[in-house]
mmCIF file of C-alpha atoms in Angstrom:
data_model
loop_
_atom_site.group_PDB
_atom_site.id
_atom_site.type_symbol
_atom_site.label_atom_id
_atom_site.label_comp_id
_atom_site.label_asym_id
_atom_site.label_seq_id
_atom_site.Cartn_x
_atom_site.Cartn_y
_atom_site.Cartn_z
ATOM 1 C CA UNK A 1 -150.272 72.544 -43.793
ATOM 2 C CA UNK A 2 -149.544 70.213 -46.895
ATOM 3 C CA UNK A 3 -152.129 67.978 -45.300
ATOM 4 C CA UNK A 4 -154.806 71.230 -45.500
ATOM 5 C CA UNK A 5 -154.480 72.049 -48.626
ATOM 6 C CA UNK A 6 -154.593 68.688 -50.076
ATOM 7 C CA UNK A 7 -158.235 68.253 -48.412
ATOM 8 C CA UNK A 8 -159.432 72.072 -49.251
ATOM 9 C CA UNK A 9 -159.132 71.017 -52.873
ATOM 10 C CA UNK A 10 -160.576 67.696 -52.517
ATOM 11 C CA UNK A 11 -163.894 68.436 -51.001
ATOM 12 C CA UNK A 12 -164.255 72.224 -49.724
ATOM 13 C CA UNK A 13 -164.827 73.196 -46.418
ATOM 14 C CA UNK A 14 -166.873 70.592 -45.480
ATOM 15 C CA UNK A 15 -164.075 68.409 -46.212
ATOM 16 C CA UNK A 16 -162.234 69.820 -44.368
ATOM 17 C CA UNK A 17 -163.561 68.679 -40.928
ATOM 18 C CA UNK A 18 -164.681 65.175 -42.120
ATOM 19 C CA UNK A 19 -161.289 64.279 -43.848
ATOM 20 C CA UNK A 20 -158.897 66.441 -41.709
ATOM 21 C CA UNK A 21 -159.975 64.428 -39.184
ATOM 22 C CA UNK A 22 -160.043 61.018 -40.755
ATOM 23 C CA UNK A 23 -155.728 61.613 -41.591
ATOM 24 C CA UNK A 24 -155.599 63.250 -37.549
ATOM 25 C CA UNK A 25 -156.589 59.718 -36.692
ATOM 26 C CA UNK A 26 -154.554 57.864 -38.925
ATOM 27 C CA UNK A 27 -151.848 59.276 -37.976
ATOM 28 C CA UNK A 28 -152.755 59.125 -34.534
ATOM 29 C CA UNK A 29 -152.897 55.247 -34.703
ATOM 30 C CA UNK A 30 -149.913 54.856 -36.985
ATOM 31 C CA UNK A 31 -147.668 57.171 -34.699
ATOM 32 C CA UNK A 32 -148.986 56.306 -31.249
ATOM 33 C CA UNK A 33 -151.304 54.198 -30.717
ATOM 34 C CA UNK A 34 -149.361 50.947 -32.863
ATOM 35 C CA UNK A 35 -145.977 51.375 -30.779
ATOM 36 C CA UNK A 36 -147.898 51.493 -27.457
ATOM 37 C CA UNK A 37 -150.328 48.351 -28.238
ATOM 38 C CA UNK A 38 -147.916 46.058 -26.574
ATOM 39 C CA UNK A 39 -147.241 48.122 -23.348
ATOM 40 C CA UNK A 40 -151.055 49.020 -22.809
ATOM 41 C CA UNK A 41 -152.603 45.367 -24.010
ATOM 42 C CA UNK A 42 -149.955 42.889 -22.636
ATOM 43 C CA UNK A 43 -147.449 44.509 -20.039
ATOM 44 C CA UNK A 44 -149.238 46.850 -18.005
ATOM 45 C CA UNK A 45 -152.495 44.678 -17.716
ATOM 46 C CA UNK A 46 -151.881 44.887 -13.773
ATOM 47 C CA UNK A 47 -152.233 48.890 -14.301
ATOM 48 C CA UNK A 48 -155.698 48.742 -15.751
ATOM 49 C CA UNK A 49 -156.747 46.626 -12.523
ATOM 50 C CA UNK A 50 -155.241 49.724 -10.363
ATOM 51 C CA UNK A 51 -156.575 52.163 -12.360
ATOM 52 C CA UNK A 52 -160.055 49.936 -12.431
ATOM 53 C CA UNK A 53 -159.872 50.146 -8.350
ATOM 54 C CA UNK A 54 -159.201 53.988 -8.456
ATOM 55 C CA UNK A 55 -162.354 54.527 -10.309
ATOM 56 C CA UNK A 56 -164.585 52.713 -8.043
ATOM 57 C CA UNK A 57 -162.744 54.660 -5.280
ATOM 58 C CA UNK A 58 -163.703 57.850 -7.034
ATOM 59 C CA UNK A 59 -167.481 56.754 -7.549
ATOM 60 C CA UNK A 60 -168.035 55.361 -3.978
ATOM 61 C CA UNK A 61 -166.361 59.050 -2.627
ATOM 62 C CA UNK A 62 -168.852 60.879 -5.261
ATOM 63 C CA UNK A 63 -171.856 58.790 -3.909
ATOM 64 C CA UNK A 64 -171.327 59.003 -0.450
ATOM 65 C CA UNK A 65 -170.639 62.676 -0.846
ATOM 66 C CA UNK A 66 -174.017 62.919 -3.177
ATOM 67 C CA UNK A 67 -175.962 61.100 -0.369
ATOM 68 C CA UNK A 68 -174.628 63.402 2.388
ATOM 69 C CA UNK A 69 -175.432 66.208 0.612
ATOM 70 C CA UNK A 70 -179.307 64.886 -0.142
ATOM 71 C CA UNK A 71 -179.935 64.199 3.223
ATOM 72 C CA UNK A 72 -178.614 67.623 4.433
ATOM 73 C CA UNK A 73 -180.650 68.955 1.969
ATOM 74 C CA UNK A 74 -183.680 66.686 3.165
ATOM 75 C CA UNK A 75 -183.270 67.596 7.285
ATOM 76 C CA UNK A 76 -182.689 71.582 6.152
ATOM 77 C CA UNK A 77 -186.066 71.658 4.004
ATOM 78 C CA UNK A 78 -188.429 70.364 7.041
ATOM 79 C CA UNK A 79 -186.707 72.471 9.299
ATOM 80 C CA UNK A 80 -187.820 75.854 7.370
ATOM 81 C CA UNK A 81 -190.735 74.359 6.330
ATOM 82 C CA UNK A 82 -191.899 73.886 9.994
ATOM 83 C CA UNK A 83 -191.636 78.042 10.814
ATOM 84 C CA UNK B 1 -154.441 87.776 2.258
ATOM 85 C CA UNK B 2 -156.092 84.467 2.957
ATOM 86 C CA UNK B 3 -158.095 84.352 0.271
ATOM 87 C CA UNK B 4 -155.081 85.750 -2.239
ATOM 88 C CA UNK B 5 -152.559 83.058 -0.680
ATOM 89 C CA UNK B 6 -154.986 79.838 -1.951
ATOM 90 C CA UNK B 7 -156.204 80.884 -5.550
ATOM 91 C CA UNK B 8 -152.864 80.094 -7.021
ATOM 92 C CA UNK B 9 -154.348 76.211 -6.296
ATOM 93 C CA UNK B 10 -157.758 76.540 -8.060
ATOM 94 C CA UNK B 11 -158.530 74.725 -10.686
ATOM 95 C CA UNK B 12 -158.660 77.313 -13.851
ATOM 96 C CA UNK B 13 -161.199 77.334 -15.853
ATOM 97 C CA UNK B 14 -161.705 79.712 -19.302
ATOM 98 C CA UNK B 15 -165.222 80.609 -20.268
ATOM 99 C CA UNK B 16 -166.286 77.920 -17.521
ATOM 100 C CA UNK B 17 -164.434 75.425 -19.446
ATOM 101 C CA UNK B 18 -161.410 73.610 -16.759
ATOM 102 C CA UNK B 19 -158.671 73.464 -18.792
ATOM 103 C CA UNK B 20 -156.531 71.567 -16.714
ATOM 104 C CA UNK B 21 -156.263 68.396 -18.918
ATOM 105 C CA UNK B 22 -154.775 71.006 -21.495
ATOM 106 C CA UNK B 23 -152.020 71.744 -18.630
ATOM 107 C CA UNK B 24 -151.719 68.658 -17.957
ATOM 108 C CA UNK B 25 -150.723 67.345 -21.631
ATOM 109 C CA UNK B 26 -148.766 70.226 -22.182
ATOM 110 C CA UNK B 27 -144.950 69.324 -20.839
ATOM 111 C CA UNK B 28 -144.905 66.374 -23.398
ATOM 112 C CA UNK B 29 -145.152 69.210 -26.214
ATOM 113 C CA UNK B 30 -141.837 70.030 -24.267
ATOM 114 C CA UNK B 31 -140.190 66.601 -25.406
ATOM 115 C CA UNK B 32 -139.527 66.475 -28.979
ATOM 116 C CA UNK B 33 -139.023 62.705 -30.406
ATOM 117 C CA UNK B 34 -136.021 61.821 -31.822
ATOM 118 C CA UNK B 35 -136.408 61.067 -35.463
ATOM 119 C CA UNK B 36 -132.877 60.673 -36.999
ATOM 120 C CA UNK B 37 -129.696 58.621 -36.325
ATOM 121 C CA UNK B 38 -128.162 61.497 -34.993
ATOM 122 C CA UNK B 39 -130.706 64.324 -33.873
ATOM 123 C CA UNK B 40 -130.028 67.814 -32.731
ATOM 124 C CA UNK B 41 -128.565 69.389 -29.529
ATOM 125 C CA UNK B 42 -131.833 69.131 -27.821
ATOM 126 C CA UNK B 43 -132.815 66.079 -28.568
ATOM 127 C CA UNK B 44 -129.521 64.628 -27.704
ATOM 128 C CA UNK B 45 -129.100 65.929 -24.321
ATOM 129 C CA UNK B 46 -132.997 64.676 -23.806
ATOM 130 C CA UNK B 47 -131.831 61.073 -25.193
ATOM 131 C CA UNK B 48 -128.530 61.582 -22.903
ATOM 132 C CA UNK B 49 -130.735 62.529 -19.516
ATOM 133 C CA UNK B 50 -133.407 59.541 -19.976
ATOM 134 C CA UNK B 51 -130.624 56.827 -20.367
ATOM 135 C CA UNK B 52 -128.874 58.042 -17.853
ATOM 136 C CA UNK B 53 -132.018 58.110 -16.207
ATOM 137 C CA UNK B 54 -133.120 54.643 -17.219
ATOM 138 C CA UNK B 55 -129.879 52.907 -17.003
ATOM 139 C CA UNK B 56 -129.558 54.228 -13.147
ATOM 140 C CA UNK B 57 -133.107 53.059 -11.969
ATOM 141 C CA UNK B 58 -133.692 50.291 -14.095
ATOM 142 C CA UNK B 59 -130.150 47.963 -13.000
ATOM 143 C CA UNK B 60 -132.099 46.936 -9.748
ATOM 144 C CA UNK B 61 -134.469 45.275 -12.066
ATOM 145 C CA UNK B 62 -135.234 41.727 -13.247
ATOM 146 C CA UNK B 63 -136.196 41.055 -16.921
ATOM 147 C CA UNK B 64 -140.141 41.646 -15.931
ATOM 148 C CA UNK B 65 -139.088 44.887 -13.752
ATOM 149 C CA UNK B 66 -137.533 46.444 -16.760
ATOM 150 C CA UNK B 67 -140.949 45.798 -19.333
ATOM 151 C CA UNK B 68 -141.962 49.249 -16.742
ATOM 152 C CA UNK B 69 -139.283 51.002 -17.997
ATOM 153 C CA UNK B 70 -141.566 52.917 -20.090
ATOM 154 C CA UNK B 71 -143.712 53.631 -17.358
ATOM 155 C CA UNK B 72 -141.473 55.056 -15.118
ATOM 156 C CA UNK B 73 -139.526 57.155 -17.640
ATOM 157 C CA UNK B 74 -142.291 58.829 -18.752
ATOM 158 C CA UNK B 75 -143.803 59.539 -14.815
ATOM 159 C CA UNK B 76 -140.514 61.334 -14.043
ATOM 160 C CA UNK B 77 -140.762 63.335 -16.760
ATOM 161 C CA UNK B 78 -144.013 63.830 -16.692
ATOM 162 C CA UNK B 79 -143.397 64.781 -12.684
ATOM 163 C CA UNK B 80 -140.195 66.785 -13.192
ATOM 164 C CA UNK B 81 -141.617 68.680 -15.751
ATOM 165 C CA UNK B 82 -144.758 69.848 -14.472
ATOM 166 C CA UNK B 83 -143.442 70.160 -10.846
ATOM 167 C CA UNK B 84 -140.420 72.835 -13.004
ATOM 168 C CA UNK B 85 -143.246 74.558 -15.447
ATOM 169 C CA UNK B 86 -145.257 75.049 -11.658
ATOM 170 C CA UNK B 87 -142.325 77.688 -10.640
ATOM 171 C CA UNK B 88 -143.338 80.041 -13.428
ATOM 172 C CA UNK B 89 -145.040 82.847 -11.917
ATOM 173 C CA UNK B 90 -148.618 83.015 -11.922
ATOM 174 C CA UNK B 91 -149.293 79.345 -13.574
ATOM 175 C CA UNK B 92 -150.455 76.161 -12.238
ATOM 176 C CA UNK B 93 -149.408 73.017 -10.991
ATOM 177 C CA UNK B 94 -151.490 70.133 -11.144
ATOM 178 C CA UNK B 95 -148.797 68.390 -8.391
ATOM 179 C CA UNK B 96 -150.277 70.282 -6.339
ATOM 180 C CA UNK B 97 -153.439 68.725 -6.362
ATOM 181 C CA UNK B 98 -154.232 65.584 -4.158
ATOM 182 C CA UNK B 99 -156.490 63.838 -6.851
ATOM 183 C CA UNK B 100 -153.649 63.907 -9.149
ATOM 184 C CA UNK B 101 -151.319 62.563 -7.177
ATOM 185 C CA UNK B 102 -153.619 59.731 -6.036
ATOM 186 C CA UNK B 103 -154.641 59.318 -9.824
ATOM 187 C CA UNK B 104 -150.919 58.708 -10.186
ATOM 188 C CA UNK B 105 -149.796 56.819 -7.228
ATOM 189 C CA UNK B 106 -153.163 54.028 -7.219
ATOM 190 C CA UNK B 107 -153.095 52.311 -10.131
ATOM 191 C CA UNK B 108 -149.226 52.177 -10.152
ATOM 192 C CA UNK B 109 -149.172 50.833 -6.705
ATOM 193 C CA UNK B 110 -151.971 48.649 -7.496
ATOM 194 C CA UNK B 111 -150.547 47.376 -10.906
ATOM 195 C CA UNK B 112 -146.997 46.445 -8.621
ATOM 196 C CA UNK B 113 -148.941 44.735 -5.953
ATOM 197 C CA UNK B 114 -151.115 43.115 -8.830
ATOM 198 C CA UNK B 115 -148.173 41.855 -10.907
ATOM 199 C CA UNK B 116 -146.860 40.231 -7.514
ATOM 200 C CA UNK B 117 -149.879 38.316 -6.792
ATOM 201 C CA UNK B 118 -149.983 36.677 -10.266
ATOM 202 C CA UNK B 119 -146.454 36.007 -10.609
ATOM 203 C CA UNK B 120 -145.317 35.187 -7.439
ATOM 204 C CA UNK B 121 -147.998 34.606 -5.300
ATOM 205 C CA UNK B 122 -146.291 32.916 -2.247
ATOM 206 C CA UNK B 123 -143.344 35.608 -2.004
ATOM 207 C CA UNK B 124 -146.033 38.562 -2.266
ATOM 208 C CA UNK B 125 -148.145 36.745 0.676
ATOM 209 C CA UNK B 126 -144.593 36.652 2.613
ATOM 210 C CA UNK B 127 -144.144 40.472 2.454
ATOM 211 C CA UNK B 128 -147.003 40.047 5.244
ATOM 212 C CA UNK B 129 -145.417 38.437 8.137
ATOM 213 C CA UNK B 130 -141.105 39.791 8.226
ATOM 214 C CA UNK B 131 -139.023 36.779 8.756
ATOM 215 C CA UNK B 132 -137.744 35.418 12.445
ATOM 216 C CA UNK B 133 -141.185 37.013 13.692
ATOM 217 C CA UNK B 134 -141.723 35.657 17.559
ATOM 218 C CA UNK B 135 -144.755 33.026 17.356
ATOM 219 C CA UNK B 136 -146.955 35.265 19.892
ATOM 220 C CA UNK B 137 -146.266 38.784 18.005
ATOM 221 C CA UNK B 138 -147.497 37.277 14.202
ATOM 222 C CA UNK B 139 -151.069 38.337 14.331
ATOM 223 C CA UNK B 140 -150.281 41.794 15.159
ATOM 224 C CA UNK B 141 -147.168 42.226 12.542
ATOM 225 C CA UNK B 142 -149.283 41.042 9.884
ATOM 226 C CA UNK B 143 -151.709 43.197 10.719
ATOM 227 C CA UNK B 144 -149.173 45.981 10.897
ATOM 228 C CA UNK B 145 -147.627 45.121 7.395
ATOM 229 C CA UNK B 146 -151.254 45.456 6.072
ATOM 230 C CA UNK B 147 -151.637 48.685 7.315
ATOM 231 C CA UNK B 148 -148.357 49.964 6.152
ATOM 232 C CA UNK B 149 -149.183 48.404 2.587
ATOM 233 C CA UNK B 150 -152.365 50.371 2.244
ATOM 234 C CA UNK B 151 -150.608 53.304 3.327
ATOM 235 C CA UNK B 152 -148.496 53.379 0.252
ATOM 236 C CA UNK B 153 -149.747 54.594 -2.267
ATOM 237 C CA UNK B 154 -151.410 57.617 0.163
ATOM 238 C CA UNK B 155 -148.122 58.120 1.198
ATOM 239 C CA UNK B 156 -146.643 58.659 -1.943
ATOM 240 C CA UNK B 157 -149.460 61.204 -3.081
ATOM 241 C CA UNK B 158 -149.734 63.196 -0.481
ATOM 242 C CA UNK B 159 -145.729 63.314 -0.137
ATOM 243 C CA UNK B 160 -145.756 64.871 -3.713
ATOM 244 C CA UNK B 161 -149.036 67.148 -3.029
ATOM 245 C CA UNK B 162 -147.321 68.215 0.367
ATOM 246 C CA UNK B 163 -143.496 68.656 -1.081
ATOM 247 C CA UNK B 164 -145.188 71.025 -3.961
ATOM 248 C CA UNK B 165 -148.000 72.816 -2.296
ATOM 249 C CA UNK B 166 -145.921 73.974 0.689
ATOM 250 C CA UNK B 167 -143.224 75.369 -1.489
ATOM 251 C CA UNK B 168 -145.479 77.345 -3.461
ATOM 252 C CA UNK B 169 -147.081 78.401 -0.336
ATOM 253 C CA UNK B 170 -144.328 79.755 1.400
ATOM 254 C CA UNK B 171 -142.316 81.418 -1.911
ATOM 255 C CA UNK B 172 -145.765 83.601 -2.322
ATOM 256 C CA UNK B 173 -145.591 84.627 1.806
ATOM 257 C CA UNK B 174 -141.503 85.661 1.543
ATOM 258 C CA UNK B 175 -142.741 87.299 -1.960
ATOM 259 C CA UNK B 176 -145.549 89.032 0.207
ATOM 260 C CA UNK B 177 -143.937 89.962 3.212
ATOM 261 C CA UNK B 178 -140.565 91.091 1.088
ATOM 262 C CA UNK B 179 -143.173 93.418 -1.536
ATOM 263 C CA UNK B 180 -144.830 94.638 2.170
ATOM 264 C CA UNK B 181 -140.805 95.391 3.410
ATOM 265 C CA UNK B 182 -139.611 97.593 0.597
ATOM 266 C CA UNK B 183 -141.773 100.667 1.921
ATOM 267 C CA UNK B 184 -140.749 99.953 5.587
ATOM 268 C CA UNK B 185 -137.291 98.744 6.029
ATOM 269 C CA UNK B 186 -134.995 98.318 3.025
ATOM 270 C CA UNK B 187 -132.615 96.571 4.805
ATOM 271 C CA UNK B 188 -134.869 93.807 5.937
ATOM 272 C CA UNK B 189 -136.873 93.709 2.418
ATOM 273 C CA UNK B 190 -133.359 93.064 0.820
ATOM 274 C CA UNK B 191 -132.507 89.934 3.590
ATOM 275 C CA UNK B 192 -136.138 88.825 2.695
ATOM 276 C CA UNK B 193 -135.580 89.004 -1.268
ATOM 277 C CA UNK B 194 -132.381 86.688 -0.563
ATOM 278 C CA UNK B 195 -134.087 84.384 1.703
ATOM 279 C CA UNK B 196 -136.599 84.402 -1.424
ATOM 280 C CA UNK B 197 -133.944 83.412 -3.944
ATOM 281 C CA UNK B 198 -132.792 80.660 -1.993
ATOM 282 C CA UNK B 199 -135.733 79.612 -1.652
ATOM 283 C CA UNK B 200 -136.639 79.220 -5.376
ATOM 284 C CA UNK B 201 -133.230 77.600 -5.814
ATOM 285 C CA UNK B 202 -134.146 75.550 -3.020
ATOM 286 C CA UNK B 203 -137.637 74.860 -4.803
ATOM 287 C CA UNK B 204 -136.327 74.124 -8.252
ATOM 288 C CA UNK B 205 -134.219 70.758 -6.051
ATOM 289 C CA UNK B 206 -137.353 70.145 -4.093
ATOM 290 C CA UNK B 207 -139.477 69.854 -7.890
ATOM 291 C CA UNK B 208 -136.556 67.485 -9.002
ATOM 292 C CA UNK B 209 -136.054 65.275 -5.672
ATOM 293 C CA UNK B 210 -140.145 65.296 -5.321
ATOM 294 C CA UNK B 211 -139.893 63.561 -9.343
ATOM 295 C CA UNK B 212 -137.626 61.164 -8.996
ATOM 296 C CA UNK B 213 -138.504 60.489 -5.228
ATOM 297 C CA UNK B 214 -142.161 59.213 -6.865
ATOM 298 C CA UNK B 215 -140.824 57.101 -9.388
ATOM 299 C CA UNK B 216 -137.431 55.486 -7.218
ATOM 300 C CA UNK B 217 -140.442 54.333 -4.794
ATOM 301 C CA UNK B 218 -143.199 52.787 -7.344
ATOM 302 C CA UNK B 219 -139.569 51.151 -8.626
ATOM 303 C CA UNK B 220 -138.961 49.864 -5.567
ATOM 304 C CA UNK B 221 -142.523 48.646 -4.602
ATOM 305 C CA UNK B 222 -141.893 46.826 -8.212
ATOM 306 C CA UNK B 223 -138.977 45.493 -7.417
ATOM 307 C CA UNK B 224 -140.241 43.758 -4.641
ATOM 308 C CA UNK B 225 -142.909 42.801 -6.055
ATOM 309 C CA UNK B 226 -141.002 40.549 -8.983
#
């Protein structure tokens, strides 16, 4: 709240948005992100491989699902096209 | 009834928006962190559970097992917590969905198997063929211990997704069939009710166990992995 009203008076409502969010992120990185740095740079490197794997698991199910359901599409359309 | 009996697992959406990653981030407003020498009741008994916690699942571990200790902390509470908040009537519980669960149990399985290839490379490619194997059996063992290694991390998700889903499933049928009972037989909608509160009790272990089940396994494919 404190942190509101100090930006209302600097700058008005458009202030509001552009420095609210400025201190949301400072604090953001001074509170979370710089006591995680080591853990998500250094020891859990092996993690980002896994989760690097898991996301070309997820795009090669979308794709194959995308292509199965463009070629269903495809052998439908000729079908009614043909009546 | 069908129809009624599967919604509870739908993804929710508001104004076509899903909102699940707001569920999803919502147990750790559930966690307050400790910000004084000595903090208040809360707090404390949350400090209390997670060393008690950590100090139980975490002795098993070498110096380089322990640097997950964050990790695995915050996926049983993250588990335990969401599996619990999915017994409140009428919300729901991302457990229960197999993506999820995979999301979870890949890249931690990965990131163990990873962190035994680059550290100990010769004792991870060992895990492949069990020791005093007969000479004429090795091809098909290690092709066995493949299988089985691939199978992990499936396991583990669908374990979860199965454990949670079938629990919710089967406390909304005794709900059902005990709301059906009360206009036909009192007698047997009040054995029905009981068999209901069991079952929640029963649920509330299962929502624990499934939590720490999860994490005691990714611990122990990381223990033998370093």
């Amino acid at each position: 709240m404190e942190v509101t009203f100090r930006v209302i008076g600097r700058a008005g409502w458009g202030g509001l948005s552009r420095g609210f969010c400025a201190e949301m992120l400072q604090s953001l990185v001074k509170n979370v992100w710089i006591p995680v740095k080591v853990y998500c740079t250094r020891v859990y490197q092996e993690i980002w491989v896994g989760t690097g794997l898991m996301g070309f698991t997820v795009y090669k199910i979308r794709t194959a699902d995308k292509r199965r359901k463009a070629l269903k599409a495809l052998s439908l359309a000729p079908a009614h096209g043909h009546r | 009834m069908n129809e009624n009996l599967f919604t509870s697992f739908i993804t929710p959406t508001m104004v076509g928006i899903p909102i699940v990653p707001l569920i999803i981030m919502f147990p750790s407003i559930l966690f307050p962190s400790p910000s004084r020498l000595v903090d208040n009741r809360l707090v404390s008994i949350q400090q209390w559970l997670v060393r008690l916690t950590s100090k139980q699942m975490l002795s098993i571990h070498s110096h380089k097992g322990q640097t997950w200790a964050l990790m695995l902390m915050s996926l049983i509470l993250f588990i335990g917590s969401t599996n619990l908040l999915g017994l409140l009537p009428h919300s729901f519980t991302p457990t229960t969905q197999l993506s999820m669960n995979l999301g979870m149990a890949i890249p931690l399985w990965a990131g163990t198997v990873a962190t035994g290839f680059r550290y100990k490379t010769k004792a991870s490619l060992a895990h492949f063929l069990p020791q005093g194997t007969p000479f004429p059996l090795i091809p098909m063992l290690v092709i066995i211990e493949t299988i089985s290694l691939f199978i992990q991390p499936v396991a583990l998700a669908v374990r979860l997704t199965a454990n949670i889903t079938a629990g919710h499933l089967l406390i909304h049928l005794i709900g059902g069939a005990t709301l059906t009972l009360t206009s036909i037989s009192t007698i047997t909608a009040f054995i029905t009710f009981t068999v209901l509160v069991l079952l929640t009790i029963l649920e509330f272990a299962v929502a624990l166990i499934q939590a720490y089940v999860f994490t005691l396994l990714v611990s122990l494919y990381l223990h033998d992995n370093t």
